[in-house]
PDB file of C-alpha atoms and ligand atoms in Angstrom:
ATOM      1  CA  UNK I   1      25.387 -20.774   9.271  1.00 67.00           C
ATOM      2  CA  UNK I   2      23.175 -20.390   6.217  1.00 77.00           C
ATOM      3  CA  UNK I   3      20.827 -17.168   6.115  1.00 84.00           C
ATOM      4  CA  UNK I   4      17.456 -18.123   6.866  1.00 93.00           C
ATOM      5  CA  UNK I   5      14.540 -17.022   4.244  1.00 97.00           C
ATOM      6  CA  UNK I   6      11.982 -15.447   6.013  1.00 98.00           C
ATOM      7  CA  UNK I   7       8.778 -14.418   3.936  1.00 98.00           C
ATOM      8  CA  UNK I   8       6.110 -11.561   4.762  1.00 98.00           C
ATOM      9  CA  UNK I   9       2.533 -12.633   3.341  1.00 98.00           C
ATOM     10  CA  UNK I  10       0.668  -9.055   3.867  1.00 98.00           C
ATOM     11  CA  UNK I  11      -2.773  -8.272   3.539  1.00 97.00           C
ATOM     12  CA  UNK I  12      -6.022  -6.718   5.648  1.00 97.00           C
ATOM     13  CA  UNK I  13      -7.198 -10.279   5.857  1.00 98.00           C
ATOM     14  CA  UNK I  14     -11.065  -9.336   6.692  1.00 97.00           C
ATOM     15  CA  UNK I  15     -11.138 -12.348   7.215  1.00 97.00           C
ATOM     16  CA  UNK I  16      -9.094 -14.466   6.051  1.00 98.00           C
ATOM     17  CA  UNK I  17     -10.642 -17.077   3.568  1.00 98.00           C
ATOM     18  CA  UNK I  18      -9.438 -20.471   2.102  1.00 97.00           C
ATOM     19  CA  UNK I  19      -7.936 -18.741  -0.398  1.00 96.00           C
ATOM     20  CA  UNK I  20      -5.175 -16.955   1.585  1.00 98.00           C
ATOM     21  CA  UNK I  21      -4.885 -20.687   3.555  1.00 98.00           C
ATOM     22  CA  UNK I  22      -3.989 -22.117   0.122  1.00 97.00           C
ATOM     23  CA  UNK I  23      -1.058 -19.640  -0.428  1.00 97.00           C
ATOM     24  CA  UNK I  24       0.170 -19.804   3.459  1.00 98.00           C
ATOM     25  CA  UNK I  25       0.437 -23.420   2.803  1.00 98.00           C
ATOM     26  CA  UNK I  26       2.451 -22.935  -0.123  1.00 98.00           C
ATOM     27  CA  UNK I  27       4.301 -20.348   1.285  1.00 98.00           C
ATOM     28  CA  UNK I  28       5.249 -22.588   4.780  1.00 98.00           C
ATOM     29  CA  UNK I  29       7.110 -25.226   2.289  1.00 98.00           C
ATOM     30  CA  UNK I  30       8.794 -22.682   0.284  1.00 98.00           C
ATOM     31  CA  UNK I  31      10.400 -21.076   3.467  1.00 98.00           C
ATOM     32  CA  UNK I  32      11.994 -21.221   6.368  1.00 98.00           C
ATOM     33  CA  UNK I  33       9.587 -18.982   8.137  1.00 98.00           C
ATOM     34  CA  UNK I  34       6.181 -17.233   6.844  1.00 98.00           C
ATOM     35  CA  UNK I  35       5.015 -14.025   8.945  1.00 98.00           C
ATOM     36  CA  UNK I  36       1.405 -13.404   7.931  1.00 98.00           C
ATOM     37  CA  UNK I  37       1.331  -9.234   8.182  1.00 98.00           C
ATOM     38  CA  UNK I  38      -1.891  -7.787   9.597  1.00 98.00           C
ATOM     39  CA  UNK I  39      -2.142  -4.669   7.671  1.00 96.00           C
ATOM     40  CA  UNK I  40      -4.051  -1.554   8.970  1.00 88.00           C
ATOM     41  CA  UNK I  41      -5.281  -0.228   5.161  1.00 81.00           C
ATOM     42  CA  UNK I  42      -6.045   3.294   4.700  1.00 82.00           C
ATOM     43  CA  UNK I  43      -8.296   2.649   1.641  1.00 86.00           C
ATOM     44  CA  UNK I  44     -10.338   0.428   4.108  1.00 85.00           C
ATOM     45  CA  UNK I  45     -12.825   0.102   6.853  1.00 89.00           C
ATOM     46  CA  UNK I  46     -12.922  -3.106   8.084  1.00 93.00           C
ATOM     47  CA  UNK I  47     -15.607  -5.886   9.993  1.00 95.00           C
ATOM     48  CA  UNK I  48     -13.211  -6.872  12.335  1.00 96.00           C
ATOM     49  CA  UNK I  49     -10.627  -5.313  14.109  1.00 95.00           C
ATOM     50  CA  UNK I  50      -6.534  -5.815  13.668  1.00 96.00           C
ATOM     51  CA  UNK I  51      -6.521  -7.965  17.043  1.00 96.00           C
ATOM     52  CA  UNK I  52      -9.322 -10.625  16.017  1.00 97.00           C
ATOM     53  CA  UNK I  53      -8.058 -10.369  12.102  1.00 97.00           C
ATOM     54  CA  UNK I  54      -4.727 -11.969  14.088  1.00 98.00           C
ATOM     55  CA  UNK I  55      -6.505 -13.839  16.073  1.00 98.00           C
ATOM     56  CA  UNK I  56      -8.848 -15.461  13.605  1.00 98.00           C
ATOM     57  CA  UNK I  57      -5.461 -16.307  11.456  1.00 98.00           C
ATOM     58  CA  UNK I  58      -3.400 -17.558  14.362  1.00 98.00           C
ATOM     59  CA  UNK I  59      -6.211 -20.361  14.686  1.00 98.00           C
ATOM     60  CA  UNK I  60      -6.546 -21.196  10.949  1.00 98.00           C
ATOM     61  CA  UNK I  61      -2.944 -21.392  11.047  1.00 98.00           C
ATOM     62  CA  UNK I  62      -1.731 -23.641  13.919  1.00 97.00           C
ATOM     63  CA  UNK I  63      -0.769 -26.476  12.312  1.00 97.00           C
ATOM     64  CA  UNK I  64       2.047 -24.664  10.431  1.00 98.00           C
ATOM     65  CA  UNK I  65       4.891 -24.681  12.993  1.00 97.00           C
ATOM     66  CA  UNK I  66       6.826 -22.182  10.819  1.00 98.00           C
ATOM     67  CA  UNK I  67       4.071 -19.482  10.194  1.00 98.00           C
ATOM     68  CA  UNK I  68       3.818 -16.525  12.594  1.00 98.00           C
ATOM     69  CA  UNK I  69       1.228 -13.502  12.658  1.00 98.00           C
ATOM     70  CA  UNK I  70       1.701  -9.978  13.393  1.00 98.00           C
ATOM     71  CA  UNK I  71      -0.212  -6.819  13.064  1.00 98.00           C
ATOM     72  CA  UNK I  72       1.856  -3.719  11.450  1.00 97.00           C
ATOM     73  CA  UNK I  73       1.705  -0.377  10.754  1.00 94.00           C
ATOM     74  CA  UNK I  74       2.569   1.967   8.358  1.00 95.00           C
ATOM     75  CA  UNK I  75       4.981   0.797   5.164  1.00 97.00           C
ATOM     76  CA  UNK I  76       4.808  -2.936   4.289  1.00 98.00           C
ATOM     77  CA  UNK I  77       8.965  -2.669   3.426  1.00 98.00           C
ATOM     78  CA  UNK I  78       9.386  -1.307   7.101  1.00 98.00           C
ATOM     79  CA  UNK I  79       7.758  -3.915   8.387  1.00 98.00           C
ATOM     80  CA  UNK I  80       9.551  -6.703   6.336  1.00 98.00           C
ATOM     81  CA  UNK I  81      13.206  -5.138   7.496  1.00 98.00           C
ATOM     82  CA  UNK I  82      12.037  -4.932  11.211  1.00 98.00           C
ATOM     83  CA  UNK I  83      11.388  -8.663  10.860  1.00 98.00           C
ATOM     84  CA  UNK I  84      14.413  -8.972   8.428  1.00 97.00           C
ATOM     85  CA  UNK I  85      12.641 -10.803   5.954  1.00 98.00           C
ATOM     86  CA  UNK I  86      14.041 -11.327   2.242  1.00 97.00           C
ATOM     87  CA  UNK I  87      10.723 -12.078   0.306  1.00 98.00           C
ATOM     88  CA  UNK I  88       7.349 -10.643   0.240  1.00 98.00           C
ATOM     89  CA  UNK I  89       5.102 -13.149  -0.799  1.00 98.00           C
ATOM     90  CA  UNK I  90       1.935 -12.103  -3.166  1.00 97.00           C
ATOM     91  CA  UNK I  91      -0.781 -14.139  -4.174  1.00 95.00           C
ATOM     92  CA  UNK I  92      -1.825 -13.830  -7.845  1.00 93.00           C
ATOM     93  CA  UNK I  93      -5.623 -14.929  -8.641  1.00 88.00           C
ATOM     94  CA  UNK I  94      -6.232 -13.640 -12.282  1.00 87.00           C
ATOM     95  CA  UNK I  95      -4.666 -11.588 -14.918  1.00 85.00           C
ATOM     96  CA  UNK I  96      -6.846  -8.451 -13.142  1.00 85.00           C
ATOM     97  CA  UNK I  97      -4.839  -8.512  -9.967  1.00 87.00           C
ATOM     98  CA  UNK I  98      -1.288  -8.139 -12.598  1.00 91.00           C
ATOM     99  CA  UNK I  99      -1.202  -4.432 -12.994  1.00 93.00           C
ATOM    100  CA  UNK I 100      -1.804  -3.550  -9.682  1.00 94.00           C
ATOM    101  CA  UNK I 101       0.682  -5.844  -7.611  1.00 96.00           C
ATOM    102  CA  UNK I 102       3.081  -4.954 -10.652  1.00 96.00           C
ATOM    103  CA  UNK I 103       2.827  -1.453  -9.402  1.00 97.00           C
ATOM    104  CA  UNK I 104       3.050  -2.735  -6.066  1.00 97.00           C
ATOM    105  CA  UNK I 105       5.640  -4.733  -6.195  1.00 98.00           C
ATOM    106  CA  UNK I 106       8.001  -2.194  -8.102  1.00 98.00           C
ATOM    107  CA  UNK I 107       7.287   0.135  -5.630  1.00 98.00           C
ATOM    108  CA  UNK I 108       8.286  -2.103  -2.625  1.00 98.00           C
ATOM    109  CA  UNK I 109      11.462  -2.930  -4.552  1.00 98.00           C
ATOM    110  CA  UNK I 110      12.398   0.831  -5.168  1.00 98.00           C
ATOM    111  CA  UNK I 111      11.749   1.356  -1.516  1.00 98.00           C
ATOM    112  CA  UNK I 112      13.568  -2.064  -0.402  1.00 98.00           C
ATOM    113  CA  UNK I 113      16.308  -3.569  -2.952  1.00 98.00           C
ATOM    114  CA  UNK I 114      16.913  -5.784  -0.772  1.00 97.00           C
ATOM    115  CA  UNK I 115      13.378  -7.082  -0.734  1.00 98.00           C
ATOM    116  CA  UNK I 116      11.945  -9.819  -3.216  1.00 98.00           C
ATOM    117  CA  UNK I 117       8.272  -9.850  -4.112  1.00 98.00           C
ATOM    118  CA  UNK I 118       7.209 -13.446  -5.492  1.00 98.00           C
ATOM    119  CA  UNK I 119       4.153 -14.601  -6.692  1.00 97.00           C
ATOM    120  CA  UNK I 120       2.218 -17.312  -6.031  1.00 97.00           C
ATOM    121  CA  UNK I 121      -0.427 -19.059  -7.697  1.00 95.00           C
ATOM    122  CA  UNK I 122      -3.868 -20.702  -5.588  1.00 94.00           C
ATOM    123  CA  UNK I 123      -5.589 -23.506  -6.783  1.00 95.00           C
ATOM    124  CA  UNK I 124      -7.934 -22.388  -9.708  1.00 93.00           C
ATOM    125  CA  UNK I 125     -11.066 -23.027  -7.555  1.00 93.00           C
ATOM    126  CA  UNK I 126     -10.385 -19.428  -5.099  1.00 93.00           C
ATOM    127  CA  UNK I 127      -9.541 -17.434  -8.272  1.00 91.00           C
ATOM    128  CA  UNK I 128     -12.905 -15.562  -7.897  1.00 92.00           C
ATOM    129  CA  UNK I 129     -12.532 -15.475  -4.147  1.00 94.00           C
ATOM    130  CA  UNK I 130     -12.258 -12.310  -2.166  1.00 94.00           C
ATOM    131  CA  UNK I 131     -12.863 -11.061   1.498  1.00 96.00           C
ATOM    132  CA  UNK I 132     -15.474  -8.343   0.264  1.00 95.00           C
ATOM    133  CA  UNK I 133     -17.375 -11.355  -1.681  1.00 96.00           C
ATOM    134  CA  UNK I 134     -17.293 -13.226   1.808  1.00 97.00           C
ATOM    135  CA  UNK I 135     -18.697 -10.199   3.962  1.00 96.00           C
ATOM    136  CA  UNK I 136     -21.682  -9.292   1.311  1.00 96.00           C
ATOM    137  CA  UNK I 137     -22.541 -13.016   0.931  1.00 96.00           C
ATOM    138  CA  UNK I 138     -22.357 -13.342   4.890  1.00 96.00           C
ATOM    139  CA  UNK I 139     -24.506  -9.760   5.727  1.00 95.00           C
ATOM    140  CA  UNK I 140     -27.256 -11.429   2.933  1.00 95.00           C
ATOM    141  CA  UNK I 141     -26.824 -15.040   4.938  1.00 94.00           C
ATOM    142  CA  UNK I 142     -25.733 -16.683   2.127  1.00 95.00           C
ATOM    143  CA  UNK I 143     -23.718 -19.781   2.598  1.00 96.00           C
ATOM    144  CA  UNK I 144     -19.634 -19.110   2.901  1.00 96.00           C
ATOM    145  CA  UNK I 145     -18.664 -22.435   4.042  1.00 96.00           C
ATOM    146  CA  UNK I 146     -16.874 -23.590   1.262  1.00 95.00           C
ATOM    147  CA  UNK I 147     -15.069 -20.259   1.069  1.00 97.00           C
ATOM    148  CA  UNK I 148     -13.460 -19.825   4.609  1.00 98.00           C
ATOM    149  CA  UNK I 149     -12.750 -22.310   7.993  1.00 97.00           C
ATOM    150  CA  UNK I 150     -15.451 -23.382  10.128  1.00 97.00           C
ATOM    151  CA  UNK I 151     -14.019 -20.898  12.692  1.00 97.00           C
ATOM    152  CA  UNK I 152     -14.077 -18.042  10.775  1.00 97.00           C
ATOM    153  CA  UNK I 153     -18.018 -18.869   9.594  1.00 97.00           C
ATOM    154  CA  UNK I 154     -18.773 -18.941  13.444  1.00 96.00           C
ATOM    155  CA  UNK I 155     -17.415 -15.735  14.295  1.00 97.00           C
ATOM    156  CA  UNK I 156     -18.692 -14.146  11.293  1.00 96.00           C
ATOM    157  CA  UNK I 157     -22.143 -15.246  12.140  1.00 94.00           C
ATOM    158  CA  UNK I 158     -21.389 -13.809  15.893  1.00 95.00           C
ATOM    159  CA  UNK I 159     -20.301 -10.519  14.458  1.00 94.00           C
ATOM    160  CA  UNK I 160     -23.079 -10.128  12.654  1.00 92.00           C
ATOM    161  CA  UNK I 161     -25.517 -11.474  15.406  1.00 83.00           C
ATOM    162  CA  UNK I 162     -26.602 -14.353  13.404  1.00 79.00           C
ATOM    163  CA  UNK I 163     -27.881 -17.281  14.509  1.00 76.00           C
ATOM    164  CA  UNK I 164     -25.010 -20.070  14.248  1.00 75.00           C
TER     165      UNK I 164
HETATM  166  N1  COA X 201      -7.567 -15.719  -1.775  1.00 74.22           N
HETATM  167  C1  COA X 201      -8.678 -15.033  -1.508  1.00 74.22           C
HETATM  168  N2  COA X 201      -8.745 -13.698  -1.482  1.00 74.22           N
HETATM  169  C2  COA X 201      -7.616 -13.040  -1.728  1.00 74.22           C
HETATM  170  C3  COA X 201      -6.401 -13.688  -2.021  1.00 74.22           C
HETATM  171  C4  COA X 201      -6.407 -15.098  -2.025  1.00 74.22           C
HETATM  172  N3  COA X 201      -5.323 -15.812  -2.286  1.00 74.22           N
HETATM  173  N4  COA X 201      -5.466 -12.764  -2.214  1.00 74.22           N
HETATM  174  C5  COA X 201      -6.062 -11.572  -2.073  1.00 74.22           C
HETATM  175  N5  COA X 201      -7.365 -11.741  -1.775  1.00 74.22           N
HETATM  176  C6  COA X 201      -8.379 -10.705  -1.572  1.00 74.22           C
HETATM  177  C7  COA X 201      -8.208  -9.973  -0.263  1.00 74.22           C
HETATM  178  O1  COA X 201      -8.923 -10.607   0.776  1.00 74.22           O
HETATM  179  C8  COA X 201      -8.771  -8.619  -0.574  1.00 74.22           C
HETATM  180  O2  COA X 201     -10.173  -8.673  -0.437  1.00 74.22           O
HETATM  181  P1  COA X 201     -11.061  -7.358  -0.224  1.00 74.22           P
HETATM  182  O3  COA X 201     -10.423  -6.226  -0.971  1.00 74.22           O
HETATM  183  O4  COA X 201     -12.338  -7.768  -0.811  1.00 74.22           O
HETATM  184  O5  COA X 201     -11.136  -7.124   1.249  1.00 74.22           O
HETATM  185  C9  COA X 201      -8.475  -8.425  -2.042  1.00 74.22           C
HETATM  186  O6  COA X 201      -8.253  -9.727  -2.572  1.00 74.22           O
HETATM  187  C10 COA X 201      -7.256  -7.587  -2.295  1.00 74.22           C
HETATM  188  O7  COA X 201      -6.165  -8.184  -1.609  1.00 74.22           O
HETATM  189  P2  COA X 201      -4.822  -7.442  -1.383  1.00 74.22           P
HETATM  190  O8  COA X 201      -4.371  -6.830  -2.639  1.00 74.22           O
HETATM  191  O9  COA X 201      -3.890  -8.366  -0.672  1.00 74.22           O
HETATM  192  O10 COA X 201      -5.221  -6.231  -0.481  1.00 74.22           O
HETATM  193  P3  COA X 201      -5.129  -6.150   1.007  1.00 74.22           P
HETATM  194  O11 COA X 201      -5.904  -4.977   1.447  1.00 74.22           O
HETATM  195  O12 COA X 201      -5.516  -7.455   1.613  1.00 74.22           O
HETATM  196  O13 COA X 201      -3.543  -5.887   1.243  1.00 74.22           O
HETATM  197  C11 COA X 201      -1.622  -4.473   1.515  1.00 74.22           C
HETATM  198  C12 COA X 201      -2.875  -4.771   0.694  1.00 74.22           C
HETATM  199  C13 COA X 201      -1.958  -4.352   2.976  1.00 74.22           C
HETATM  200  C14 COA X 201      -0.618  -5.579   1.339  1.00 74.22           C
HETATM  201  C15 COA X 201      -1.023  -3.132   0.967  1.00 74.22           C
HETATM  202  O14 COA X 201      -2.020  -2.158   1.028  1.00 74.22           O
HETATM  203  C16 COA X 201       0.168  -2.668   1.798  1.00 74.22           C
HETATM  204  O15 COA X 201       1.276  -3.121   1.604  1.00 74.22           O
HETATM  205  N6  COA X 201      -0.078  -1.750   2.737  1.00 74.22           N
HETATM  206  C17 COA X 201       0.985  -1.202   3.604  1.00 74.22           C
HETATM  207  C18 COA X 201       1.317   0.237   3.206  1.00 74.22           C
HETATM  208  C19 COA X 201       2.341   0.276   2.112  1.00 74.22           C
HETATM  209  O16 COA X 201       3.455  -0.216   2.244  1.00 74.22           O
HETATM  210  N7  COA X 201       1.942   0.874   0.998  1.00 74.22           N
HETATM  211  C20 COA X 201       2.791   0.965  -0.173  1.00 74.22           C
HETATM  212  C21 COA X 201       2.649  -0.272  -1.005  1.00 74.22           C
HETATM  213  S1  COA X 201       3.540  -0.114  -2.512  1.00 74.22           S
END
């Protein structure tokens, strides 16, 4: 039997925008499965909670028969060995987000040898694009619909007790 190549996509994912979609996609055609990672941050105090941050990317996500979502705890490398993944999968918007998934990602290796960080690109267009920039623009009703799903615009807007 050949080994299977199961990728880990991590991140807080509050909420997740078009521009994580774009590397998901990618990701499902690269690999046999894709496990999107819920992460609890310390650094961060998030709008929504771990359950609907799943939730919200379990519906963006459907369509992918080989993407999963789970929430995890703790290290990212523990994680990816529980679900005996070979590849954590980054994305890479600009040359600002280098020196810090560098770090990152050498750290996860020294950790996990076993473990593979790769990179991957999203289209040019979601380079600026970040979940902070979606929450701000959202609080100030600005208009995020070309920036995440219709769902996740909806419960945004219900979060925040906007009119939809
Ligand atoms: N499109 C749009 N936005 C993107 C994006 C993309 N393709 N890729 C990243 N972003 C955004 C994220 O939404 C996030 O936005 P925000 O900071 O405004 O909320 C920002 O860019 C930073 O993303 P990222 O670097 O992925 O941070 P994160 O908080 O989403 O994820 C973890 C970081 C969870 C992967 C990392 O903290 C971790 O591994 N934690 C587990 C603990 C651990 O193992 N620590 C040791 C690591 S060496």
């Amino acid at each position: 039997m050949t080994k299977k190549n199961i990728a880990i996509y991590p991140g807080t994912f509050d909420p997740v925008t078009n521009g994580h979609l774009d590397i998901i996609e990618r990701a499902s055609v690269l690999f046999d499965v894709v496990i999107v990672g819920v992460a609890f941050n310390i650094n961060k105090s998030p709008l929504f909670t771990k359950e609907e941050r799943r939730d919200l990317i379990k519906k963006v996500t459907k369509k992918y028969k080989n993407v999963r979502v789970e929430m995890f705890n703790g290290l990212l490398v523990d994680f990816a060995k529980k679900q005996k993944a070979n590849v954590i999968i980054r994305g890479l918007r600009a040359i600002s987000d280098f020196e810090y998934e560098f770090q990152m990602s050498l750290t996860n290796r020294k950790l996990a040898p076993g473990i593979t960080t790769m990179f991957l690109m999203p289209n040019e267009k979601y380079t600026y694009l970040n979940s902070s920039l979606v929450r701000e623009l959202s609080k100030l009703k600005g208009d995020i619909s070309s920036f995440v799903p219709p769902v996740v615009e909806k419960t945004i807007k219900l979060k925040l007790n906007q009119k939809l």
